[in-house]
C-alpha cells in the first residue's frame, strides 16, 4: 500500500519544506497581482488614482429634454471615462430624460407637473422655457450659460406619398385659412399643444409674424389670427406621441400637414419607415429649438463641475453624438447621411427668426387659451318682414343668406361649446317679441331621438320663415336675452349674445334705447361679462350708433354691411374680440 499524507503522515524533509515555501510565496504573489489587476479593471483603485482623483465623486445631475437626452448621455459616458476632476474629486455626470414643460411648471407652479424636476443642469428644448421661468419665478436659480447644445429648425411635414412635388416653398396662407370656414373644407393642419410644447408655441410665433406682415391693420390681424387658431384648435395633439400617431394612422382623405422640428421628423421616419414623412421649408424665416445649457445651482463645486461638462458638450467629439441624432450643431453643422436629401432635408440651414421676447410668449399663450375656452352663445335671428327681400345677385332672400351664413358659422365652434337660438320680430310668441327655437346646449349633446344639437341648430336655421307683417323689436329682445344669459351664466365659458338683424329698432310704443341701457347697467357685472355682438346688414339699417352704444355698454361690438354675403367674414371679426383685449 502506498503511504497516505494525512494526520499521521511522515514529516517532509527540510529541503522539501523549503521548496514548498518558495512555491507558495510565488503563488500568493501571483494571486495578489491578479486581484490588483482585477480591481483596477473594475475601476476600484486601492492605492490612489493615476490622474489625481481622490475621495468621493461629485455627482452632476443633468435633466435633458427626452429627444436630446440620448446624445447627452453618450457625451456623459465619454466624459465620465476621462475622469475629469474638480479639486481632486472626479465629476460623474448622470443624465435623465425630463419633459421641458414638466421642469418649467415644476419651478413656476404655472401648470401641471409629474414631479422629478430638480437638477443641477437643465437642457430644455427651447430658451423660451428659461425665459418663462425667469419671468414668472424671479427667485429661481436659473443661469443661462449662453451655450446652445444643439439646434433644429421647425419645418412642415407631410406623409411622403401625399407630399406636393411643386418644389415651391409654402406660406402660412397656403396651409391655414384666414377667413370664414368654407363648406366641405377639410382641416389638414395639426399642431402640438402650445401650452406644453415649444414646437407648438414656436408654430404660433411663426404664424404671428406671418400674419402681422400680411395684415394692414390690427383688426385684420385679429380676424386672420382668429380664423387660423380656430383651425388649429380643432386639430391639436396633446403631445408629440399623439401627433406622431395622428400623422402615421390618420386614415383621412387629406392627411395632415404637421409642424415639427427637423430632428422630430428624422425620429418619426426612423420609427415609421413604412409611412415616412417628407419635410418642406417655409418661404419665410423659421424658429429654431436651441437646447440651452442652464445651470440651476450656486454651489461652488457643482457650478465648476457643470462648467467642465459644458466644455465637454461643446467639444468636437461631442458634436458627432449630437449630429448622429438628427440635430444641427450650434453653428449649423449637419450630417447629411442622417438628415438626407431623400426625405426633403437640406444641408443649408434655413433663415432664422429672432427669438420671441417674454412679452410675446405670454401674449401668444394668452391668446391660445382665450380661443381654447368654449363659447356659450345665444344667437338671435331677425324674422321681420324685410327678411323676405332678395339679396341682389344671389337669388336668395336675406333670410336664406343669413341662415346659410349662421350655419357656416357653427363650424367655428368646438363640440363642447354651448349654443342656443331665438327668433325675433314683433308679437311672435303670444305677445312676446322673441321666441326660443333651440335651447342653449352643448353642440355635441344628443336629444331623445339621437340627433346632435349641432344638427338641431342647423335644421332650425334652415327652416326659419320671416313674418310678412312683422316689425323689428330689437330693444325688448336685447333685454330679454341679457336677462336669460345673466340667469344662466357659466363662468368657465365665453358667454355671448349674437344678434343678426337687417333693420333698425322698429316697434312703435316699445322700449327706448335709454331704458334698455339703464336696465343692462343694473344687470351687468365686470366679473360676469356678457358682450352683445350685433351684425346688421342690408339697406334698411340707417343708423349704427344705437347698436354701438349697446355694444360699448356690454363690451361687445356692432358691425354693419350692406351685403349679407359678408356675414361669414364678420363672424370671424366678432370672434376676434376674444383676442383683442
XYZ file of C-alpha atoms in Angstrom:
581
model
C 0.000 0.000 0.000
C 1.141 3.472 -0.684
C 1.721 5.989 2.044
C -1.078 8.368 2.976
C -0.349 12.070 3.509
C -2.540 12.931 6.372
C -2.577 13.404 10.051
C -0.285 10.551 10.597
C 1.999 11.034 7.599
C 5.712 11.392 7.959
C 7.159 14.890 8.211
C 8.762 16.030 4.948
C 12.414 16.820 4.811
C 13.720 20.391 5.412
C 14.667 20.728 1.724
C 11.192 19.756 0.613
C 9.671 22.217 3.014
C 11.883 24.991 1.675
C 10.873 24.325 -1.918
C 7.220 24.311 -0.996
C 7.513 27.607 0.900
C 9.070 29.274 -2.137
C 6.370 27.839 -4.406
C 3.622 29.032 -2.070
C 5.105 32.527 -1.960
C 5.187 32.723 -5.742
C 1.582 31.502 -5.900
C 0.466 34.054 -3.310
C 2.227 36.869 -5.155
C 0.643 35.819 -8.435
C -2.769 35.678 -6.803
C -2.263 39.142 -5.323
C -1.300 40.531 -8.728
C -4.406 39.000 -10.259
C -6.569 40.616 -7.572
C -4.951 44.020 -8.033
C -5.290 43.858 -11.825
C -8.883 42.729 -11.489
C -9.742 45.522 -9.091
C -8.097 48.083 -11.335
C -10.032 46.796 -14.347
C -13.238 47.156 -12.366
C -12.442 50.777 -11.633
C -11.676 50.362 -7.949
C -8.378 51.949 -7.066
C -6.813 50.627 -3.890
C -3.714 52.799 -3.968
C -4.950 56.081 -5.456
C -5.984 57.165 -8.970
C -3.412 57.889 -11.607
C -4.956 61.275 -12.519
C -5.132 62.592 -9.002
C -8.884 61.985 -8.368
C -9.473 61.103 -4.762
C -12.239 60.902 -2.238
C -15.896 60.701 -3.171
C -17.146 61.679 -6.630
C -19.031 64.882 -7.417
C -22.331 63.787 -8.912
C -23.746 66.174 -11.527
C -27.461 65.635 -12.199
C -28.473 66.668 -15.723
C -32.156 66.876 -16.773
C -32.393 66.912 -20.568
C -35.293 67.083 -22.995
C -36.166 63.483 -23.999
C -35.108 63.791 -27.636
C -31.621 65.132 -26.864
C -31.012 63.014 -23.770
C -29.541 60.021 -25.722
C -26.852 62.233 -27.276
C -26.114 63.955 -23.948
C -25.911 60.554 -22.282
C -23.303 59.427 -24.830
C -21.310 62.599 -24.154
C -21.590 61.964 -20.404
C -20.305 58.413 -20.806
C -17.172 59.663 -22.579
C -16.815 62.449 -20.028
C -17.010 60.033 -17.094
C -14.349 57.761 -18.598
C -11.966 60.725 -18.821
C -12.007 61.179 -15.016
C -12.306 64.949 -15.131
C -11.745 66.369 -11.670
C -12.651 69.400 -9.575
C -10.473 69.932 -6.512
C -9.094 66.437 -6.940
C -12.550 64.789 -6.986
C -13.852 63.107 -10.114
C -17.005 64.531 -11.667
C -19.609 61.913 -12.545
C -22.490 63.010 -14.792
C -25.899 61.337 -14.663
C -28.411 62.210 -17.408
C -32.186 61.921 -17.048
C -34.912 62.405 -19.647
C -37.351 65.039 -18.370
C -40.051 66.864 -20.309
C -39.179 70.571 -20.639
C -42.657 71.803 -19.680
C -42.603 69.479 -16.669
C -39.470 71.191 -15.345
C -40.688 74.712 -16.140
C -44.044 74.179 -14.435
C -42.339 72.441 -11.534
C -40.365 75.634 -10.899
C -43.140 78.163 -11.508
C -46.227 76.204 -10.477
C -47.929 77.592 -13.595
C -49.065 74.217 -14.898
C -49.420 70.511 -14.214
C -46.212 68.617 -13.476
C -45.258 64.992 -12.886
C -42.534 65.895 -10.379
C -38.861 64.898 -10.546
C -37.968 68.374 -11.758
C -34.883 69.231 -9.658
C -31.424 69.009 -11.260
C -28.046 70.731 -11.318
C -28.115 71.271 -15.084
C -31.192 71.662 -17.260
C -31.199 71.284 -21.043
C -34.751 72.099 -22.228
C -35.665 72.071 -25.885
C -36.010 75.851 -26.104
C -34.813 79.036 -24.420
C -38.470 80.050 -24.236
C -38.881 77.843 -21.162
C -35.994 79.508 -19.324
C -37.347 82.916 -20.272
C -40.786 81.994 -18.929
C -39.297 80.708 -15.672
C -37.314 83.904 -15.132
C -40.409 85.998 -15.783
C -42.783 84.017 -13.592
C -40.422 82.968 -10.805
C -37.884 85.711 -10.173
C -36.237 83.937 -7.229
C -35.491 80.754 -9.194
C -31.811 79.912 -9.696
C -31.533 79.931 -13.470
C -28.159 80.693 -15.071
C -28.191 80.664 -18.845
C -24.612 79.959 -19.887
C -25.141 81.146 -23.442
C -24.364 77.681 -24.769
C -26.667 76.020 -27.266
C -26.119 72.264 -27.076
C -27.866 71.651 -30.415
C -30.270 73.316 -32.806
C -33.110 72.190 -35.022
C -35.453 74.357 -37.133
C -39.227 73.971 -37.368
C -40.375 72.571 -40.696
C -43.581 71.328 -42.319
C -44.035 67.596 -42.634
C -46.416 65.518 -44.674
C -46.618 61.822 -45.480
C -44.233 61.285 -48.385
C -46.870 59.616 -50.565
C -49.038 62.751 -50.405
C -46.332 65.408 -50.430
C -46.514 68.099 -53.091
C -43.954 67.964 -55.877
C -44.268 71.612 -56.860
C -40.911 72.477 -55.336
C -42.238 75.851 -54.187
C -41.839 76.890 -50.575
C -45.283 77.121 -48.906
C -46.574 80.114 -46.970
C -48.841 80.138 -43.936
C -51.787 81.300 -46.003
C -51.294 78.221 -48.205
C -51.882 75.866 -45.318
C -54.099 77.758 -42.871
C -57.389 79.555 -43.593
C -57.542 83.230 -42.666
C -61.223 83.706 -43.429
C -64.564 82.099 -42.639
C -64.643 78.303 -42.994
C -65.819 77.068 -46.370
C -68.449 74.398 -46.896
C -66.853 70.985 -47.255
C -63.387 72.289 -46.444
C -61.263 69.798 -44.553
C -58.730 70.831 -41.991
C -55.386 69.205 -42.700
C -53.142 71.164 -40.344
C -52.107 69.820 -36.942
C -50.046 71.236 -34.106
C -48.864 70.014 -30.697
C -50.496 71.827 -27.760
C -48.594 75.144 -27.432
C -49.123 75.299 -23.673
C -46.820 72.291 -23.190
C -44.743 72.196 -26.366
C -42.031 74.511 -27.678
C -42.844 73.270 -31.161
C -46.475 74.289 -30.715
C -45.586 77.653 -29.215
C -42.971 78.192 -31.918
C -45.665 77.497 -34.505
C -47.833 80.253 -33.004
C -44.843 82.584 -33.083
C -44.206 81.871 -36.779
C -47.894 82.309 -37.535
C -47.996 85.572 -35.573
C -45.123 87.069 -37.578
C -46.516 85.932 -40.929
C -49.955 87.408 -40.201
C -48.500 90.672 -38.915
C -46.760 91.089 -42.270
C -49.953 90.226 -44.167
C -52.289 92.458 -42.123
C -52.778 96.151 -42.945
C -54.238 96.878 -39.507
C -54.900 95.404 -36.086
C -58.491 94.421 -36.814
C -57.448 92.460 -39.894
C -54.660 90.756 -37.940
C -57.107 89.717 -35.198
C -59.520 88.317 -37.763
C -56.761 86.385 -39.568
C -55.350 85.043 -36.305
C -58.798 84.022 -35.079
C -59.524 82.037 -38.234
C -56.136 80.324 -38.082
C -56.435 79.470 -34.382
C -59.938 78.116 -34.880
C -58.465 75.673 -37.386
C -55.567 74.680 -35.153
C -57.771 74.227 -32.079
C -59.817 71.613 -33.893
C -56.740 69.509 -34.566
C -54.402 69.870 -31.606
C -52.393 66.885 -30.378
C -51.782 66.683 -26.627
C -48.147 65.723 -27.101
C -45.649 64.631 -29.705
C -46.519 60.952 -29.351
C -50.163 61.686 -30.148
C -49.065 63.867 -33.075
C -46.950 61.044 -34.493
C -49.885 58.663 -34.166
C -52.214 61.074 -35.959
C -49.685 61.508 -38.736
C -48.997 57.827 -39.296
C -52.507 56.464 -38.926
C -54.836 59.324 -39.754
C -56.798 57.458 -42.426
C -58.177 60.798 -43.594
C -58.730 61.655 -47.234
C -56.499 64.649 -46.704
C -53.666 63.501 -44.414
C -52.494 66.178 -42.027
C -49.667 68.604 -42.539
C -47.791 68.978 -39.278
C -45.261 71.431 -37.910
C -42.371 69.706 -36.174
C -38.633 70.099 -35.855
C -36.220 68.595 -38.353
C -34.984 66.284 -35.631
C -38.526 65.145 -34.784
C -39.148 64.409 -38.470
C -35.966 62.329 -38.519
C -37.094 60.454 -35.389
C -40.509 59.883 -36.900
C -39.016 58.410 -40.078
C -36.686 56.218 -38.032
C -39.673 54.722 -36.213
C -42.105 54.719 -39.174
C -40.087 53.603 -42.157
C -43.244 52.188 -43.757
C -45.038 55.563 -43.668
C -42.255 58.164 -43.811
C -42.771 61.910 -43.957
C -41.192 64.399 -46.293
C -40.196 67.797 -44.980
C -40.557 71.191 -46.593
C -39.331 74.586 -45.523
C -41.487 77.684 -45.164
C -40.933 80.578 -47.516
C -40.281 82.910 -44.584
C -37.799 82.588 -41.714
C -38.371 79.811 -39.212
C -37.966 79.291 -35.480
C -35.229 77.076 -34.027
C -35.301 74.898 -30.928
C -31.937 75.735 -29.363
C -31.441 73.415 -26.338
C -29.752 75.879 -23.942
C -27.334 74.676 -21.257
C -28.718 76.046 -17.987
C -27.169 75.733 -14.533
C -29.555 75.535 -11.576
C -27.142 75.637 -8.664
C -24.980 78.201 -6.909
C -22.840 75.644 -5.063
C -19.184 76.251 -5.979
C -18.270 72.609 -6.623
C -21.422 71.952 -8.636
C -21.055 75.058 -10.786
C -17.433 74.191 -11.563
C -18.425 70.611 -12.371
C -21.200 71.942 -14.594
C -18.651 74.155 -16.368
C -16.398 71.154 -17.027
C -19.292 69.243 -18.559
C -20.340 72.298 -20.580
C -16.865 72.319 -22.121
C -17.268 68.649 -22.939
C -20.655 69.250 -24.573
C -19.106 71.908 -26.802
C -16.197 69.701 -27.907
C -15.832 68.337 -31.422
C -16.262 64.666 -30.398
C -19.463 65.606 -28.588
C -20.835 67.187 -31.762
C -20.584 63.836 -33.520
C -23.050 62.410 -30.992
C -25.347 65.425 -31.480
C -25.362 65.248 -35.285
C -25.883 61.483 -35.251
C -29.239 62.055 -33.500
C -30.631 64.264 -36.283
C -29.737 67.663 -34.823
C -27.769 70.503 -36.318
C -24.774 71.758 -34.398
C -24.675 75.163 -32.684
C -23.052 76.643 -35.789
C -25.416 74.940 -38.236
C -23.316 71.826 -38.803
C -25.259 68.905 -40.265
C -24.638 65.243 -41.051
C -26.196 64.727 -44.481
C -26.107 60.967 -44.040
C -28.568 61.435 -41.174
C -30.666 64.346 -42.474
C -30.757 63.072 -46.038
C -31.971 64.891 -49.136
C -34.212 61.920 -49.997
C -36.528 62.885 -47.107
C -36.507 66.552 -48.125
C -33.859 67.718 -45.642
C -31.484 70.317 -46.942
C -27.897 70.889 -45.962
C -28.068 74.681 -45.806
C -29.603 75.970 -42.595
C -32.949 77.805 -43.010
C -33.009 81.513 -42.184
C -33.732 82.032 -38.502
C -36.416 84.192 -36.954
C -35.224 86.103 -33.892
C -36.312 84.513 -30.606
C -39.553 85.941 -29.174
C -39.495 88.208 -26.154
C -41.130 87.129 -22.911
C -43.977 89.556 -23.625
C -44.685 87.935 -26.993
C -44.605 84.432 -25.481
C -47.021 85.469 -22.718
C -49.396 87.139 -25.187
C -49.412 84.186 -27.593
C -50.126 81.790 -24.734
C -52.945 84.033 -23.500
C -54.418 84.249 -26.985
C -54.313 80.487 -27.417
C -56.018 79.895 -24.088
C -58.658 82.533 -24.829
C -59.533 80.859 -28.108
C -59.451 77.467 -26.433
C -62.138 78.412 -23.931
C -65.510 77.108 -25.041
C -68.190 79.565 -26.056
C -71.712 79.829 -24.741
C -73.702 81.746 -27.328
C -77.327 82.751 -27.660
C -77.841 83.506 -31.340
C -80.854 85.659 -32.248
C -82.119 85.964 -35.809
C -84.409 88.657 -37.191
C -87.539 87.205 -38.829
C -89.257 90.526 -39.598
C -90.954 91.048 -42.954
C -87.939 92.772 -44.534
C -86.009 89.489 -44.346
C -88.090 88.351 -47.326
C -86.264 90.827 -49.571
C -83.980 89.275 -52.162
C -80.234 89.809 -51.961
C -79.226 91.228 -55.363
C -77.301 88.781 -57.493
C -77.760 85.812 -55.178
C -81.221 84.522 -55.995
C -81.718 84.174 -52.228
C -83.665 86.121 -49.648
C -81.970 87.861 -46.729
C -83.370 85.128 -44.505
C -81.816 82.382 -46.599
C -78.443 84.116 -46.792
C -78.450 84.740 -43.031
C -79.374 81.139 -42.268
C -76.614 79.856 -44.569
C -74.017 82.170 -43.020
C -75.070 81.234 -39.482
C -74.933 77.532 -40.336
C -71.452 78.066 -41.722
C -70.520 79.887 -38.532
C -71.493 76.810 -36.499
C -68.353 75.125 -37.832
C -66.237 77.599 -35.873
C -67.424 76.225 -32.540
C -65.942 73.267 -30.672
C -68.226 70.283 -29.940
C -68.300 71.226 -26.250
C -69.381 74.815 -26.964
C -72.954 75.653 -25.991
C -75.304 77.353 -28.456
C -78.956 78.273 -28.482
C -81.247 80.006 -30.977
C -84.005 82.599 -30.717
C -86.007 84.318 -33.401
C -87.488 87.793 -33.020
C -89.738 90.327 -34.705
C -92.915 91.695 -33.102
C -95.566 89.599 -31.391
C -94.093 86.251 -32.387
C -94.984 84.390 -29.204
C -98.278 85.274 -27.515
C -97.476 88.940 -27.109
C -93.723 88.480 -26.759
C -91.415 89.715 -29.486
C -88.996 86.782 -29.254
C -89.230 83.009 -29.068
C -86.800 80.226 -28.255
C -86.211 77.938 -31.221
C -83.458 75.780 -29.699
C -82.204 75.844 -26.079
C -78.594 76.646 -25.183
C -76.913 73.236 -25.125
C -73.594 71.628 -25.984
C -73.321 71.115 -29.714
C -72.286 67.506 -29.161
C -75.262 66.755 -26.890
C -77.889 64.425 -28.299
C -81.647 64.553 -27.905
C -84.079 61.733 -27.224
C -84.015 60.823 -30.920
C -80.217 60.688 -31.011
C -79.807 63.895 -33.029
C -76.807 66.049 -32.101
C -77.585 69.610 -31.037
C -75.355 70.973 -33.816
C -77.676 69.358 -36.349
C -80.730 70.633 -34.451
C -79.342 74.167 -34.728
C -78.575 73.764 -38.428
C -82.058 72.441 -39.190
C -83.685 75.208 -37.134
C -81.767 77.894 -39.021
C -82.612 76.490 -42.441
C -86.317 76.194 -41.608
C -86.842 79.759 -40.289
C -89.516 81.749 -42.082
C -89.961 85.546 -41.927
C -93.236 87.077 -40.751
C -94.509 89.214 -43.653
C -96.122 91.812 -41.325
C -93.534 91.640 -38.560
C -91.569 94.678 -37.388
C -88.230 94.804 -35.518
C -88.470 94.875 -31.716
C -84.726 94.973 -31.132
C -84.545 96.547 -27.686
C -87.042 94.286 -25.895
C -85.250 91.285 -27.400
C -81.816 92.506 -26.326
C -83.021 92.908 -22.741
C -84.746 89.522 -22.581
C -81.637 87.828 -23.968
C -79.370 89.636 -21.488
C -81.605 88.636 -18.594
C -81.595 84.992 -19.721
C -77.816 84.803 -20.212
C -77.250 86.509 -16.841
C -79.510 83.998 -15.126
C -77.735 81.018 -16.688
C -74.203 82.442 -16.742
C -71.342 79.901 -16.959
C -68.005 81.286 -15.625
C -65.887 78.700 -17.465
C -67.273 79.776 -20.864
C -67.268 82.883 -23.008
C -70.912 83.967 -22.608
C -72.060 85.923 -25.657
C -75.259 87.258 -27.249
C -75.104 87.316 -31.052
C -77.790 89.358 -32.819
C -78.350 89.251 -36.600
C -80.761 91.835 -37.984
C -81.472 93.659 -41.218
C -83.064 96.767 -39.712
C -83.093 99.404 -37.006
C -85.313 99.138 -33.945
C -88.870 99.493 -35.260
C -91.531 98.914 -32.600
C -93.785 101.966 -32.034
C -94.644 102.321 -28.353
C -91.978 99.832 -27.350
C -88.812 100.158 -25.270
C -86.470 103.075 -25.903
C -82.692 102.917 -26.024
C -82.132 104.798 -22.735
C -84.352 102.365 -20.845
C -82.525 99.382 -22.324
C -79.111 100.767 -21.395
C -80.260 101.542 -17.840
C -81.560 98.029 -17.282
C -78.427 96.429 -18.763
C -76.285 98.579 -16.474
C -78.225 97.301 -13.445
C -77.739 93.692 -14.535
C -74.124 93.926 -15.703
C -71.150 92.776 -13.614
C -67.444 93.142 -14.553
C -66.803 89.640 -13.218
C -69.610 88.176 -15.360
C -69.197 89.784 -18.803
C -71.832 89.117 -21.458
C -70.866 91.011 -24.613
C -73.586 91.733 -27.155
C -72.378 91.402 -30.738
C -74.668 92.697 -33.443
C -74.340 92.028 -37.160
C -76.571 94.487 -39.001
C -76.937 94.141 -42.766
C -78.959 95.435 -45.666
C -80.004 98.917 -46.823
C -82.690 99.195 -44.123
C -80.028 99.780 -41.457
C -79.812 103.551 -41.342
C -78.143 104.198 -38.012
C -75.491 102.005 -36.391
C -74.926 104.343 -33.460
C -77.576 102.827 -31.084
C -76.150 99.368 -31.706
C -72.644 100.662 -30.976
C -73.859 102.150 -27.677
C -75.296 98.765 -26.687
C -72.037 97.093 -27.670
C -69.984 99.586 -25.649
C -72.174 99.034 -22.578
C -71.571 95.279 -22.683
C -68.016 95.005 -24.043
C -69.281 93.785 -27.390
C -69.206 95.103 -30.946
C -71.537 96.185 -33.739
C -70.856 95.512 -37.411
C -72.730 96.754 -40.432
C -72.654 95.687 -44.062
C -75.000 96.201 -46.965
C -74.134 92.752 -48.274
C -75.450 89.805 -46.202
C -72.984 87.605 -48.086
C -70.255 89.126 -45.892
C -71.761 87.760 -42.673
C -69.304 84.840 -42.642
C -66.269 87.120 -42.530
C -67.970 89.283 -39.898
C -68.343 86.147 -37.776
C -64.551 85.936 -37.794
C -64.231 89.583 -36.745
C -66.709 89.003 -33.945
C -64.724 86.014 -32.705
C -61.533 88.056 -32.831
C -62.849 90.169 -29.935
C -61.658 87.337 -27.703
C -58.022 88.071 -28.569
C -58.259 91.848 -28.969
C -58.360 92.710 -25.250
